[in-house]
PDB file of C-alpha atoms in Angstrom:
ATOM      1  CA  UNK B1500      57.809  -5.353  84.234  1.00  0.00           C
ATOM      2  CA  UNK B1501      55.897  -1.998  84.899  1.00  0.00           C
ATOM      3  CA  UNK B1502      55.334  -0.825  88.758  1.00  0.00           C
ATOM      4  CA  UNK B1503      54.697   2.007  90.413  1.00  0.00           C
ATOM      5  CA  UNK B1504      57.596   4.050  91.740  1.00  0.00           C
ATOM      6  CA  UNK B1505      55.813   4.764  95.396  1.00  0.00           C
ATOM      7  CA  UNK B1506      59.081   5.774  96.401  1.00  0.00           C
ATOM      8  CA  UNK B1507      59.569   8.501  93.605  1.00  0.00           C
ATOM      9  CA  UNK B1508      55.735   9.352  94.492  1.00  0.00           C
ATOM     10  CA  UNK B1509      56.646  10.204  97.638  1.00  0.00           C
ATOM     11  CA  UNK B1510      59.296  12.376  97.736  1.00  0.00           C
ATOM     12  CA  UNK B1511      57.628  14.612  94.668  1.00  0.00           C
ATOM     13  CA  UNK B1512      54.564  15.555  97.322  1.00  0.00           C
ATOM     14  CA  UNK B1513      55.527  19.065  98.367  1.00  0.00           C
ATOM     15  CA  UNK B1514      58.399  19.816  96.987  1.00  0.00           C
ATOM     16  CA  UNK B1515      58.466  22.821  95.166  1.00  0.00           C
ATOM     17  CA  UNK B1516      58.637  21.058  91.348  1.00  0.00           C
ATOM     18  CA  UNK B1517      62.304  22.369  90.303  1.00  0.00           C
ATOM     19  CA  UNK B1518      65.144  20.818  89.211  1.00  0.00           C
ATOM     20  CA  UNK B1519      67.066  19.753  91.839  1.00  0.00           C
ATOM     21  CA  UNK B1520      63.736  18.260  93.610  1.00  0.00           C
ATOM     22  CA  UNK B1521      63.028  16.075  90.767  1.00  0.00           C
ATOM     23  CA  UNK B1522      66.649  14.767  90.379  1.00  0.00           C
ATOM     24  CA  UNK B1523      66.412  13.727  94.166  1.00  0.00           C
ATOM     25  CA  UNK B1524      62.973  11.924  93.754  1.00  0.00           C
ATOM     26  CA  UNK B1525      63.736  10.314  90.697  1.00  0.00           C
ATOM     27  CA  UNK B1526      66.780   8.738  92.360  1.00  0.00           C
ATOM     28  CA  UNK B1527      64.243   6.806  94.158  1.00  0.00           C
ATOM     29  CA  UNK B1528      63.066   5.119  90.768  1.00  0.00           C
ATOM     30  CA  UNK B1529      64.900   1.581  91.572  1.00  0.00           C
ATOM     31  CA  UNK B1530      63.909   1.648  95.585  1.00  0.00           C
ATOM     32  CA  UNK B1531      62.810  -1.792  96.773  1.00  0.00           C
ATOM     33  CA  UNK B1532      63.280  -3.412  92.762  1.00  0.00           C
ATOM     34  CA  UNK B1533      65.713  -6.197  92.296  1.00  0.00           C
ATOM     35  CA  UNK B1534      67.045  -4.946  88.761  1.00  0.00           C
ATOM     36  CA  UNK B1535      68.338  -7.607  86.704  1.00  0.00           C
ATOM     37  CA  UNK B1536      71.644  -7.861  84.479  1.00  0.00           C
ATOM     38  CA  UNK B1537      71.361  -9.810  80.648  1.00  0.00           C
ATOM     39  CA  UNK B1538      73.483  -9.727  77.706  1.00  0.00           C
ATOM     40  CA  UNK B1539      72.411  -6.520  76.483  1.00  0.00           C
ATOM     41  CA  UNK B1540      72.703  -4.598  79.911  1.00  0.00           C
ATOM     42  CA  UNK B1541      73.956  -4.735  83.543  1.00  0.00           C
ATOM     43  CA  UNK B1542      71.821  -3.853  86.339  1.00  0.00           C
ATOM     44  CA  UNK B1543      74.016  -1.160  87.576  1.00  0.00           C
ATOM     45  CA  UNK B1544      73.330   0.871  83.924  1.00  0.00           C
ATOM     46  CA  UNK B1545      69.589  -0.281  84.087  1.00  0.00           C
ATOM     47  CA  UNK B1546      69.384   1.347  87.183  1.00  0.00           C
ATOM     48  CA  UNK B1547      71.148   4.374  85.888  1.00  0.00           C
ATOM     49  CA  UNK B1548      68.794   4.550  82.848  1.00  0.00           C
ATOM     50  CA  UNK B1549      65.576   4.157  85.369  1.00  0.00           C
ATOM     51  CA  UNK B1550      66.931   6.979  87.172  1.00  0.00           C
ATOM     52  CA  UNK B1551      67.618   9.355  83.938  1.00  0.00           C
ATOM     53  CA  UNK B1552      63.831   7.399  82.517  1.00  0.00           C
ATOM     54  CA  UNK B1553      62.176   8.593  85.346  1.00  0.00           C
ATOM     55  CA  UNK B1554      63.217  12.220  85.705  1.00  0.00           C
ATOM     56  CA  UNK B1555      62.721  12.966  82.206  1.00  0.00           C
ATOM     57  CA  UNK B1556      59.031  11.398  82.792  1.00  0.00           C
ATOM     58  CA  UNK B1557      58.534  13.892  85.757  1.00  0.00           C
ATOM     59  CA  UNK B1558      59.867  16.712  83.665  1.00  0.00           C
ATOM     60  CA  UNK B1559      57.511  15.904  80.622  1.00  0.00           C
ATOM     61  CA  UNK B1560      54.555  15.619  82.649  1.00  0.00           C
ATOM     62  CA  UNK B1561      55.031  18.898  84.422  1.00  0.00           C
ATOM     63  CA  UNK B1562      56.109  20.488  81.290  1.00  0.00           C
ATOM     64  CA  UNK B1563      52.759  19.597  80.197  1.00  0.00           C
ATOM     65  CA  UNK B1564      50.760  20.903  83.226  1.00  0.00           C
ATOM     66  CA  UNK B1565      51.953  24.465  83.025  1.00  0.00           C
TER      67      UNK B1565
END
């Protein structure tokens, strides 16, 4: 289910936008989620692919804003 990545939120405030400051926040994507395994994924490549979802989403949406 959607939330909000508070986390992710907070390590984006002041940092300086580039690359290697969005990789750290988005790292943050799965902090304080229990992420759940099925028969079409585990949780540790959901988490992976909430990490990857996450800084592509940051990237878009400052792509945008310049």
């Amino acid at each position: 289910h959607p939330y909000r990545a508070k986390a992710v939120e907070s390590a984006l405030v002041g940092s300086d936008g580039s690359a290697s400051a969005i990789a750290a926040a988005a790292e943050h994507a799965i902090d304080g989620v229990s992420v759940n395994s099925d028969i079409h994924a585990n949780a540790a490549y959901r988490s992976a692919m909430a990490v990857v979802h996450t800084r592509r989403a940051i990237e878009a949406a400052l792509g945008r804003s310049a």
